[in-house]
Short mmCIF file of C-alpha atoms in Angstrom, two decimals:
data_model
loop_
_atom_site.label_atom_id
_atom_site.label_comp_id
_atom_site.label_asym_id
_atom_site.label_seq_id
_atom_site.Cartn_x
_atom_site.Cartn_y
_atom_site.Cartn_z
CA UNK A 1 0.00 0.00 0.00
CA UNK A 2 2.66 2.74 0.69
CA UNK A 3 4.71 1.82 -2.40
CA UNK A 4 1.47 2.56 -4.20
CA UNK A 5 1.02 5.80 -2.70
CA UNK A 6 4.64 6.33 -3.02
CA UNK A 7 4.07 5.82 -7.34
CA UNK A 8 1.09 7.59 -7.02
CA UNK A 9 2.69 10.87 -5.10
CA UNK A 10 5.81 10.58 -7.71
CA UNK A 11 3.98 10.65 -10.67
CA UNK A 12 1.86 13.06 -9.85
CA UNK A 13 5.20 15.29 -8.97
CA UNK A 14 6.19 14.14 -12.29
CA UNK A 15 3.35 14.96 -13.84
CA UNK A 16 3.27 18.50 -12.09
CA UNK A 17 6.75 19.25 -13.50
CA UNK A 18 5.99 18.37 -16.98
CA UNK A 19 3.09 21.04 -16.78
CA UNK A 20 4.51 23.21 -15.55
CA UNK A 21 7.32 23.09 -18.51
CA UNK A 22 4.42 23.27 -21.09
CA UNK A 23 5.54 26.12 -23.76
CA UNK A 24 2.22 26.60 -25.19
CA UNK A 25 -0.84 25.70 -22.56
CA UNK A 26 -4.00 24.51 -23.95
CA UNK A 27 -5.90 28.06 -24.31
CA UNK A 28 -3.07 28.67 -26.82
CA UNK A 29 -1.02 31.21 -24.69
CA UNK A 30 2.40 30.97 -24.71
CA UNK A 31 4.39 30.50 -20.90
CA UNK A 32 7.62 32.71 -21.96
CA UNK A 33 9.13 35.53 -20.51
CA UNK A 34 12.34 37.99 -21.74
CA UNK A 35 15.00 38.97 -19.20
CA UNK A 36 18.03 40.97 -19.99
CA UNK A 37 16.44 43.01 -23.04
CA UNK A 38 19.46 45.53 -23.92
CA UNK A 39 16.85 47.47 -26.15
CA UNK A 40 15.10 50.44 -24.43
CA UNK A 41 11.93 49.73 -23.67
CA UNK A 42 10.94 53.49 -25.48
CA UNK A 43 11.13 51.09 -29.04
CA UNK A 44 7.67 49.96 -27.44
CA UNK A 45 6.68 53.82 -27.32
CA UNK A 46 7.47 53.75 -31.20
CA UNK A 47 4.75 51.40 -31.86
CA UNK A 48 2.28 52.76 -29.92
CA UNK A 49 -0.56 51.44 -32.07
CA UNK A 50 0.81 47.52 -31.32
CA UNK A 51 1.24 48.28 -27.37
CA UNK A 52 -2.37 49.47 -26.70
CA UNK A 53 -3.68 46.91 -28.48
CA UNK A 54 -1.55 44.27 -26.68
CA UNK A 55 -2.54 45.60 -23.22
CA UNK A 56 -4.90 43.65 -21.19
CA UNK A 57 -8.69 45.12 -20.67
CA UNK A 58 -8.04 46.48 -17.14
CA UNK A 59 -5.07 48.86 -18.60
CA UNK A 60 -6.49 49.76 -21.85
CA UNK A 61 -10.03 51.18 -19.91
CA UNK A 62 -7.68 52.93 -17.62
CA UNK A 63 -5.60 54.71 -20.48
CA UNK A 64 -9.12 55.13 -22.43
CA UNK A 65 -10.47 57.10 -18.84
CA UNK A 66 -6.95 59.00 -18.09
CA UNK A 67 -6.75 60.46 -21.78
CA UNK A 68 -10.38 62.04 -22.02
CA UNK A 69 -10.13 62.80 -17.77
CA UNK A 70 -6.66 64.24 -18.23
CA UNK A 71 -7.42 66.21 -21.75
CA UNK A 72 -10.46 67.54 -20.03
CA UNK A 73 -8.58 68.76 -16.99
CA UNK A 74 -5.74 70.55 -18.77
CA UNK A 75 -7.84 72.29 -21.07
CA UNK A 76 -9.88 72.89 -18.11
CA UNK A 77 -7.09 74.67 -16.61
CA UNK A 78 -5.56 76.66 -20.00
CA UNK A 79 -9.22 77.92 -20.28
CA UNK A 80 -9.15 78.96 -16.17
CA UNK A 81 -5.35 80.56 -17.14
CA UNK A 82 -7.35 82.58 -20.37
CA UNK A 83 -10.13 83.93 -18.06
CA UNK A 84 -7.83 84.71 -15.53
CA UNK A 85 -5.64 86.31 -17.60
CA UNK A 86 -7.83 88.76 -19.36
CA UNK A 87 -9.39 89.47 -15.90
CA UNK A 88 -13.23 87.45 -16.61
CA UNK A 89 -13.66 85.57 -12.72
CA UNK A 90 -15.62 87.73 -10.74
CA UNK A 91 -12.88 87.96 -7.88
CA UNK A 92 -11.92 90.85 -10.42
CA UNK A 93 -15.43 92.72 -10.01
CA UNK A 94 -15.39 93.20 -14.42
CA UNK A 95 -17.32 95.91 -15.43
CA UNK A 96 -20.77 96.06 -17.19
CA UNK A 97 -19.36 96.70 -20.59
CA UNK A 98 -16.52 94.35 -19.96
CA UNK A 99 -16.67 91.53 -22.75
CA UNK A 100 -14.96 87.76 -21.39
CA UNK A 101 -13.17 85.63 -23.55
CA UNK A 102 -15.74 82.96 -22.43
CA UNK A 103 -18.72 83.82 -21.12
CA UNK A 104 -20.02 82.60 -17.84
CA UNK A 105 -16.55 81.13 -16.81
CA UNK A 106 -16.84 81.90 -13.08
CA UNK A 107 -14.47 79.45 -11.69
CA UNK A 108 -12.08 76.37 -12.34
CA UNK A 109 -15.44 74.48 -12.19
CA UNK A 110 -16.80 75.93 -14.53
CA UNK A 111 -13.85 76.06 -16.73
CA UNK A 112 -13.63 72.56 -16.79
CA UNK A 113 -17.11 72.51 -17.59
CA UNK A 114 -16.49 74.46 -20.51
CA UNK A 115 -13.32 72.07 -21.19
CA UNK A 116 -15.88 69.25 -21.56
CA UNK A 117 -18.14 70.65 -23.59
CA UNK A 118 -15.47 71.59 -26.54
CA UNK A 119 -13.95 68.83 -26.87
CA UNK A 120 -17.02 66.36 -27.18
CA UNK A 121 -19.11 69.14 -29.02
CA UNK A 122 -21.63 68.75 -26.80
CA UNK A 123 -22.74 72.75 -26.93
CA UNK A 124 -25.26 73.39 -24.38
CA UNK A 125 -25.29 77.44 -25.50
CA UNK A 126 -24.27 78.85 -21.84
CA UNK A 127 -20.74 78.95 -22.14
CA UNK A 128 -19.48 80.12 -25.34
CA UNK A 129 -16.39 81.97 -26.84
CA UNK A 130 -16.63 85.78 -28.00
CA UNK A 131 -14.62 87.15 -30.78
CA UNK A 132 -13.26 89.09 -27.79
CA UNK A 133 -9.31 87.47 -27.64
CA UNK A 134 -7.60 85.53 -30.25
CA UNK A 135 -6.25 83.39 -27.51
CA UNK A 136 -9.36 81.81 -26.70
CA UNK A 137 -10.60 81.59 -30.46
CA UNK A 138 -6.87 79.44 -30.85
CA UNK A 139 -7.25 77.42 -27.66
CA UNK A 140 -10.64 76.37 -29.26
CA UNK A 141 -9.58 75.43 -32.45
CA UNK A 142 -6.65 73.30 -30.59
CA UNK A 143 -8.70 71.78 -28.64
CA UNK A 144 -11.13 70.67 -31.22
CA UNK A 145 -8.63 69.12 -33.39
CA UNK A 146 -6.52 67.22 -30.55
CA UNK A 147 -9.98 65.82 -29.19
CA UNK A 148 -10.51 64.20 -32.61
CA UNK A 149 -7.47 62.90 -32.38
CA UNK A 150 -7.71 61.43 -28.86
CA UNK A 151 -11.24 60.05 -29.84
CA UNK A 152 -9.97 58.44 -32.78
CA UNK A 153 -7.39 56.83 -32.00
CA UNK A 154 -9.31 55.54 -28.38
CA UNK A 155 -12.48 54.50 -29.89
CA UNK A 156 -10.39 52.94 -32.49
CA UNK A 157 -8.06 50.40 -30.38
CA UNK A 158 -11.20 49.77 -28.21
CA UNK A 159 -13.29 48.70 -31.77
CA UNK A 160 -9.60 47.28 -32.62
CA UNK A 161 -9.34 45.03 -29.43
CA UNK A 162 -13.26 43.96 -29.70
CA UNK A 163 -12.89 42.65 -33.32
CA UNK A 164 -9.27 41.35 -32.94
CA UNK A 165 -9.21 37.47 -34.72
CA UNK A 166 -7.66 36.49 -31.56
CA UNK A 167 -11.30 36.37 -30.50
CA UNK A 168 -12.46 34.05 -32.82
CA UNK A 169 -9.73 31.59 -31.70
CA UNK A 170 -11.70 31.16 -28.97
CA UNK A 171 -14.58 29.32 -31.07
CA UNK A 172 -11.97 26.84 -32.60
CA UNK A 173 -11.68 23.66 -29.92
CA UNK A 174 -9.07 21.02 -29.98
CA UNK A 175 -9.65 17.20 -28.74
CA UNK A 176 -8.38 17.12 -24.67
CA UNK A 177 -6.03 14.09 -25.94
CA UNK A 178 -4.09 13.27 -29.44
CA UNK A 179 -4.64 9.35 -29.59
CA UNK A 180 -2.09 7.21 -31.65
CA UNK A 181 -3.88 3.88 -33.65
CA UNK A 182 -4.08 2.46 -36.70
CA UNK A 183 -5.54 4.55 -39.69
CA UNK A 184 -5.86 3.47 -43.65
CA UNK A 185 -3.17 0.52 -42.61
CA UNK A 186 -1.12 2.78 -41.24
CA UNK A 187 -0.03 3.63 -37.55
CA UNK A 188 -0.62 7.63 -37.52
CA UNK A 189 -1.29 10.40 -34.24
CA UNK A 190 -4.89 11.45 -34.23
CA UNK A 191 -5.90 14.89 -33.26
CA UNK A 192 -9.90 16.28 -33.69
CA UNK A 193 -10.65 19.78 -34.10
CA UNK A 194 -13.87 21.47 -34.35
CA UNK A 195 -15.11 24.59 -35.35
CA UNK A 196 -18.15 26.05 -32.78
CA UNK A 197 -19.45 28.88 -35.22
CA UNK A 198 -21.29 28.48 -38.39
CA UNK A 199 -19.29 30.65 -40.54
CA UNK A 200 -15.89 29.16 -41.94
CA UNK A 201 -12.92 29.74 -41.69
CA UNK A 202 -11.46 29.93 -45.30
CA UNK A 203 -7.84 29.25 -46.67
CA UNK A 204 -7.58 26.90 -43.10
CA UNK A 205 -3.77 25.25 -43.13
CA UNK A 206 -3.13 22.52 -40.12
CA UNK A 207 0.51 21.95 -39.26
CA UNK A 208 2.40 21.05 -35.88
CA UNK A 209 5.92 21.43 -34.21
CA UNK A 210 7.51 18.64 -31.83
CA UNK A 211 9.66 21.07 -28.98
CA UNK A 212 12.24 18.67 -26.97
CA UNK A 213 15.70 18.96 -26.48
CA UNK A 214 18.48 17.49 -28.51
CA UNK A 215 21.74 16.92 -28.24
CA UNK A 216 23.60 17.80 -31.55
CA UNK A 217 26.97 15.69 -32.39
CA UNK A 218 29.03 18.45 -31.73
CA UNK A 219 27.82 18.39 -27.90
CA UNK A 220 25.65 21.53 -28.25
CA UNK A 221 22.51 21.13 -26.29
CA UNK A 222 19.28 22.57 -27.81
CA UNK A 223 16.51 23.98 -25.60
CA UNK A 224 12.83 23.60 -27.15
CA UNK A 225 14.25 22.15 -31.05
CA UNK A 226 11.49 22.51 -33.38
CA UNK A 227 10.90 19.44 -35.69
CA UNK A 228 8.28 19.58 -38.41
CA UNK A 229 4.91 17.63 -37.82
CA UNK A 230 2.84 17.36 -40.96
CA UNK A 231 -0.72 16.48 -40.31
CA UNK A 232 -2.82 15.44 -43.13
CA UNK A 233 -6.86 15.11 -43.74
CA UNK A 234 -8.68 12.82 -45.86
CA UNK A 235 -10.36 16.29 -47.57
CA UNK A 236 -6.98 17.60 -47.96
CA UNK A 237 -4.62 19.85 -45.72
CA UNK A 238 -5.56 22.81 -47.75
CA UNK A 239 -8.38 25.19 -47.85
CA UNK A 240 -10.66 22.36 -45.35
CA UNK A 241 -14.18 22.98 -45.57
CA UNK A 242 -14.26 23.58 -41.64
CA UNK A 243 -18.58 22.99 -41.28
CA UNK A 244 -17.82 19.91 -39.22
CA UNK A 245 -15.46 19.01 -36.79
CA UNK A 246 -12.14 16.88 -38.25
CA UNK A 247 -9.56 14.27 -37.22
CA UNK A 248 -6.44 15.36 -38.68
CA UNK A 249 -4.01 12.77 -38.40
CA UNK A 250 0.18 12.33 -38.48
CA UNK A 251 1.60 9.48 -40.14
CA UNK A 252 4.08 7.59 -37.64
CA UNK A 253 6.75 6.23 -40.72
CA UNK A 254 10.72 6.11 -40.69
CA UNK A 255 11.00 10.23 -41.13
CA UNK A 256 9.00 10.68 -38.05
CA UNK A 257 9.90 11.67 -35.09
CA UNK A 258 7.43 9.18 -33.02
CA UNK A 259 8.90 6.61 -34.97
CA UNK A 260 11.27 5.20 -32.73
CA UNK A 261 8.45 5.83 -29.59
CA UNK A 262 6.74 2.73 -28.02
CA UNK A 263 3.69 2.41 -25.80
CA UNK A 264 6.09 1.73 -22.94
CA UNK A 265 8.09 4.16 -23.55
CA UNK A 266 6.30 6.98 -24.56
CA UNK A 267 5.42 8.65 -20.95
CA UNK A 268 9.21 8.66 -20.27
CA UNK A 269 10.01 10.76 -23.10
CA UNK A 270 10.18 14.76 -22.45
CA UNK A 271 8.25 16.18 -26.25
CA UNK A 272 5.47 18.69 -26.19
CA UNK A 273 3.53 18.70 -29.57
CA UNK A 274 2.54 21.72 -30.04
CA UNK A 275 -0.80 22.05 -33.33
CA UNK A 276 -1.63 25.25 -35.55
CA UNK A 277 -4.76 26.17 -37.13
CA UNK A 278 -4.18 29.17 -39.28
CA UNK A 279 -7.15 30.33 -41.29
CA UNK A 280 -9.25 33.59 -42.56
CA UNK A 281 -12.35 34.56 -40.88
CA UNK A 282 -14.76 34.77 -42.80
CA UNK A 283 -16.70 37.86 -41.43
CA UNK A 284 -14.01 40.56 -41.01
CA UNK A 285 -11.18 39.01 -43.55
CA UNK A 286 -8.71 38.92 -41.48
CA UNK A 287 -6.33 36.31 -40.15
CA UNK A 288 -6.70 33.97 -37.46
CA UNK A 289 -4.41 31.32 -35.58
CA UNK A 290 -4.98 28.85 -32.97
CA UNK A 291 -2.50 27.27 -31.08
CA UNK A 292 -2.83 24.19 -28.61
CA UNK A 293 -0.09 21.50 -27.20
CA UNK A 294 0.25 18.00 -25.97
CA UNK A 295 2.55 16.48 -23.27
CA UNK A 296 3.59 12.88 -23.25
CA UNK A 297 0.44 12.18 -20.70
CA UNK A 298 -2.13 13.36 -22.90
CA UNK A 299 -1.07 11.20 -25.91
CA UNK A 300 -3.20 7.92 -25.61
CA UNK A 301 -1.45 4.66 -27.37
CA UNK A 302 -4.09 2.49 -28.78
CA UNK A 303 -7.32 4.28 -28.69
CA UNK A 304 -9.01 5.99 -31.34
CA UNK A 305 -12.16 8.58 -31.14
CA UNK A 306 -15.38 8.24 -30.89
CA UNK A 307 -17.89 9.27 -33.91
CA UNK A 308 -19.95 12.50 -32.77
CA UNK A 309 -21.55 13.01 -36.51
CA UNK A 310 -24.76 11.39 -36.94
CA UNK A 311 -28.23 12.11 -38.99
CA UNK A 312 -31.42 12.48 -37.79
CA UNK A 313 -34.54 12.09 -38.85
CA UNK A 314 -35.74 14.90 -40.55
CA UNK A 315 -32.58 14.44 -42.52
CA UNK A 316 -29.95 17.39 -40.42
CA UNK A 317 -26.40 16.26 -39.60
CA UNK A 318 -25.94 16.92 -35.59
CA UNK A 319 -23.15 16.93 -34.18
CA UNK A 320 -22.86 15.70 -30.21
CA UNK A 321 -20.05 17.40 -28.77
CA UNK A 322 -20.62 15.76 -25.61
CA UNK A 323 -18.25 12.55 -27.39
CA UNK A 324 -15.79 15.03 -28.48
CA UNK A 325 -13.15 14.35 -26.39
CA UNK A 326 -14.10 10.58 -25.97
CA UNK A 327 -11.92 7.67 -26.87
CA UNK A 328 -12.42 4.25 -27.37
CA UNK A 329 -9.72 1.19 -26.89
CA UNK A 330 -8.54 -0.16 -30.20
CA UNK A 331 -6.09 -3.29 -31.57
CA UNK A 332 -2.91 -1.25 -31.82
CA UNK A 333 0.75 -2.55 -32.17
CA UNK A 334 3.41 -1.18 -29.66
CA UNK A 335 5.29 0.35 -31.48
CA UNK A 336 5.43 1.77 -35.37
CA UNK A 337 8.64 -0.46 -35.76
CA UNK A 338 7.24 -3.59 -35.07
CA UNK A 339 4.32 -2.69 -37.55
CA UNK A 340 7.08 -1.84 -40.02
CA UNK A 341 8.59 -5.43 -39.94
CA UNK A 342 4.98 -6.98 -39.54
CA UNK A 343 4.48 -5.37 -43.06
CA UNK A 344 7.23 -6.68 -44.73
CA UNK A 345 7.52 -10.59 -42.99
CA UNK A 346 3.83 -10.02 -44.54
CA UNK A 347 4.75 -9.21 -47.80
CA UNK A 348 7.58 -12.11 -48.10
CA UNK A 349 5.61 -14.70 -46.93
CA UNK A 350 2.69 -13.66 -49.91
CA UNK A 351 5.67 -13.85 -52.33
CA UNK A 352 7.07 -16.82 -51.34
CA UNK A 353 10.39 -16.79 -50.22
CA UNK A 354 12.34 -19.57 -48.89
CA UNK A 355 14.06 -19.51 -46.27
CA UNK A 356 17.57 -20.58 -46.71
CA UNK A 357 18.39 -22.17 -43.42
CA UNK A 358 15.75 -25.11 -44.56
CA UNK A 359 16.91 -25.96 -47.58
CA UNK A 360 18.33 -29.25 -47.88
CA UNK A 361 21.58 -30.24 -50.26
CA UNK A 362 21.20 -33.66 -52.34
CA UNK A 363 23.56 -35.17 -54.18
CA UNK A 364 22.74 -35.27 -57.75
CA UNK A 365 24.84 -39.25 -58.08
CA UNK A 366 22.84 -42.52 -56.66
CA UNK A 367 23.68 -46.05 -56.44
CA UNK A 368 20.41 -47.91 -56.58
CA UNK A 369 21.44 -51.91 -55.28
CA UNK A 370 19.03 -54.06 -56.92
#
C-alpha cells in the first residue's frame, strides 16, 4: 500500500513538472518571458498602435479614462489661465461693458465645464467663446482638433481590441487528448478539431511542431528544437471545408519523429507537440491562428475517437459534442517499428520466399542396389 502511494505521489510530482514546462498551454497562450532586453523599452513607445492593443482590458479602460479625464482637466485649466488672464472671474469685479473671452466662466469648475463641452461638441449654448481674444478663439480650435485625435485613436483600439481574430480563436476547440492507432493501414497520431461557429474559416492550413531537447553531435545542447509535424486530412490539408469538426491525423513512418516511440516508452520521453490552425475569418477578412499542445500524458497509445456526426430524422447532420473528447480502446501494435517489420515478414511470406536455413543439399549421383 505505501509503495502505491509512493508511485502515485511521484507521478503526480512528475506529472506537475511536466506542466509546468508546457511552452504553449491549452488556451493557446504561450508561458515565456524575456530577461536581460538591452533594447530600451521606449522602441515599445514607437509602436504605440501595437502596445495598446496588446494591453490587457483592465489597462487599456484605464488609459481610455486617463486620456479624455486628463485632456479635459488641462484644457480645463488653459481655459481657467485665459479667463484669468484677461481678468473674466468675478474675484476681479469686471465691469458692465466688460466683454470675457468665455462667457459665464466663473471658476475652475466651470472652466472645466467648458473644457468638456469643446472637446465632445456637446454645446449646451451657456458657455461660449466671443470674438473678444484671439487666444481663446486658438485654444478652441486646438482643442477641437486634438480631441478628434484622442477620440480616434481611443475608440479605435477599443473597436480594434473587440474585433481582434484572436477572439475568434476562442470558437476553434481542440480534442483534450491526441490518440495514436491504426488509420488506412497505417499507424498515424490522431488529433480532432472542431469549429463552434457556423461561418468558416477559409484558406484553413493545419501543421504542428515537436519542442524537446536534442543533443547535436558536436555536444551543443538545444533547448525547445522545433521538428516539423505534418498532419494530413482525408479532404486535404488545404483550404478544409471547416462545417464539421475533423480528425487530422500524423503518419508515424521512418521520417518521423514518433517513430522510434513505443507504448512503454512513450510517458518517459520529455516532447510537447505543439498544433496550428491558421485560417481567414470569414466575417471581417482577417487572419486567425490557434495554437494548442500536448505532453507525453495526454497522448493515448491504442485508442481511437469516438464518432460524434450522426443524422437524424428529418434528414440534419448533428453533431454531439458531448463525445468530443471521448476515446475508445482499439487493436494497436506497440510500437510503429514492429508494424514496419509486420508489413514486410507479410509481404515475403505472400511472395514466397524460402528460407535458406531449410533448404536441404542432395547429391545429384545414386547407387540404386538391386
Amino acid at each position: 500500500m505505501f509503495n502505491y502511494l509512493r508511485q502515485r505521489f511521484t507521478s503526480r510530482i512528475r506529472e506537475r513538472s511536466r506542466r509546468r514546462a508546457r511552452l504553449v498551454s491549452k488556451d493557446g497562450r504561450c508561458n515565456i518571458e524575456f530577461g536581460n532586453v538591452e533594447q530600451s523599452r521606449f522602441v515599445f513607445l514607437i509602436d504605440i498602435w501595437t502596445t495598446i492593443l496588446d494591453l490587457r482590458w483592465r489597462y487599456k479602460m484605464t488609459i481610455f479614462i486617463s486620456a479624455f479625464l486628463g485632456s479635459w482637466f488641462l484644457f480645463g485649466l488653459l481655459w481657467y489661465v485665459v479667463a484669468y488672464i484677461h481678468k473674466d472671474l468675478p474675484e476681479f469685479n469686471p465691469s458692465i461693458n466688460h466683454t470675457p473671452c468665455v462667457e459665464n466662466i466663473n471658476g475652475l469648475t466651470s472652466a472645466f465645464l467648458f473644457s468638456l463641452e469643446t472637446q465632445v461638441t456637446i454645446g449646451y449654448g451657456f458657455r461660449c467663446v466671443t470674438e473678444q481674444c484671439a487666444t481663446a478663439i486658438f485654444l478652441l480650435i486646438f482643442q477641437s482638433i486634438l480631441g478628434v485625435i484622442i477620440n480616434s485613436f481611443m475608440c479605435g483600439a477599443i473597436l480594434a481590441k473587440i474585433s481582434r481574430s484572436k477572439n475568434r480563436a476562442k470558437t476553434i476547440t481542440f480534442s483534450k487528448n491526441a490518440v495514436i492507432s491504426k488509420r488506412g493501414g497505417k499507424l498515424c497520431l490522431l488529433i480532432r478539431v472542431a469549429n463552434l461557429r457556423k461561418s468558416l474559416l477559409i484558406g484553413s492550413h493545419i501543421y504542428g511542431k515537436l519542442l524537446k531537447t536534442t543533443i547535436t553531435p558536436e555536444g551543443e545542447t538545444i533547448i525547445l528544437d522545433q521538428v516539423n509535424i505534418e498532419f494530413v486530412v482525408d479532404a486535404g490539408n488545404e483550404n478544409l471545408f471547416f462545417i464539421s469538426p475533423l480528425t487530422i491525423y500524423h503518419i508515424i513512418d521512418k521520417n518521423s519523429p514518433f517513430f522510434h516511440m513505443a507504448a512503454e516508452t512513450i510517458l518517459q520521453q520529455d516532447f510537447e507537440l505543439v498544433v496550428f490552425l491558421d485560417g481567414t475569418v470569414e466575417a471581417t477578412s482577417a487572419t486567425c491562428q490557434v495554437r494548442t499542445s500536448y505532453i507525453p500524458e495526454e497522448v493515448l497509445w491504442g485508442y481511437r475517437f469516438a464518432p460524434i456526426v450522426s443524422k437524424t430524422k428529418e434528414g440534419k447532420y448533428r453533431v454531439d459534442f458531448q463525445n468530443f473528447s471521448k476515446t475508445v480502446a482499439v487493436e494497436t501494435p506497440h510500437c510503429a517499428f514492429c508494424l514496419y517489420n509486420e508489413k514486410e515478414a507479410k509481404a515475403k511470406e505472400k511472395k514466397g520466399y524460402d528460407n535458406p536455413g531449410f533448404v536441404l543439399e542432395v547429391s545429384e549421383t545414386s547407387d540404386t542396389k538391386m
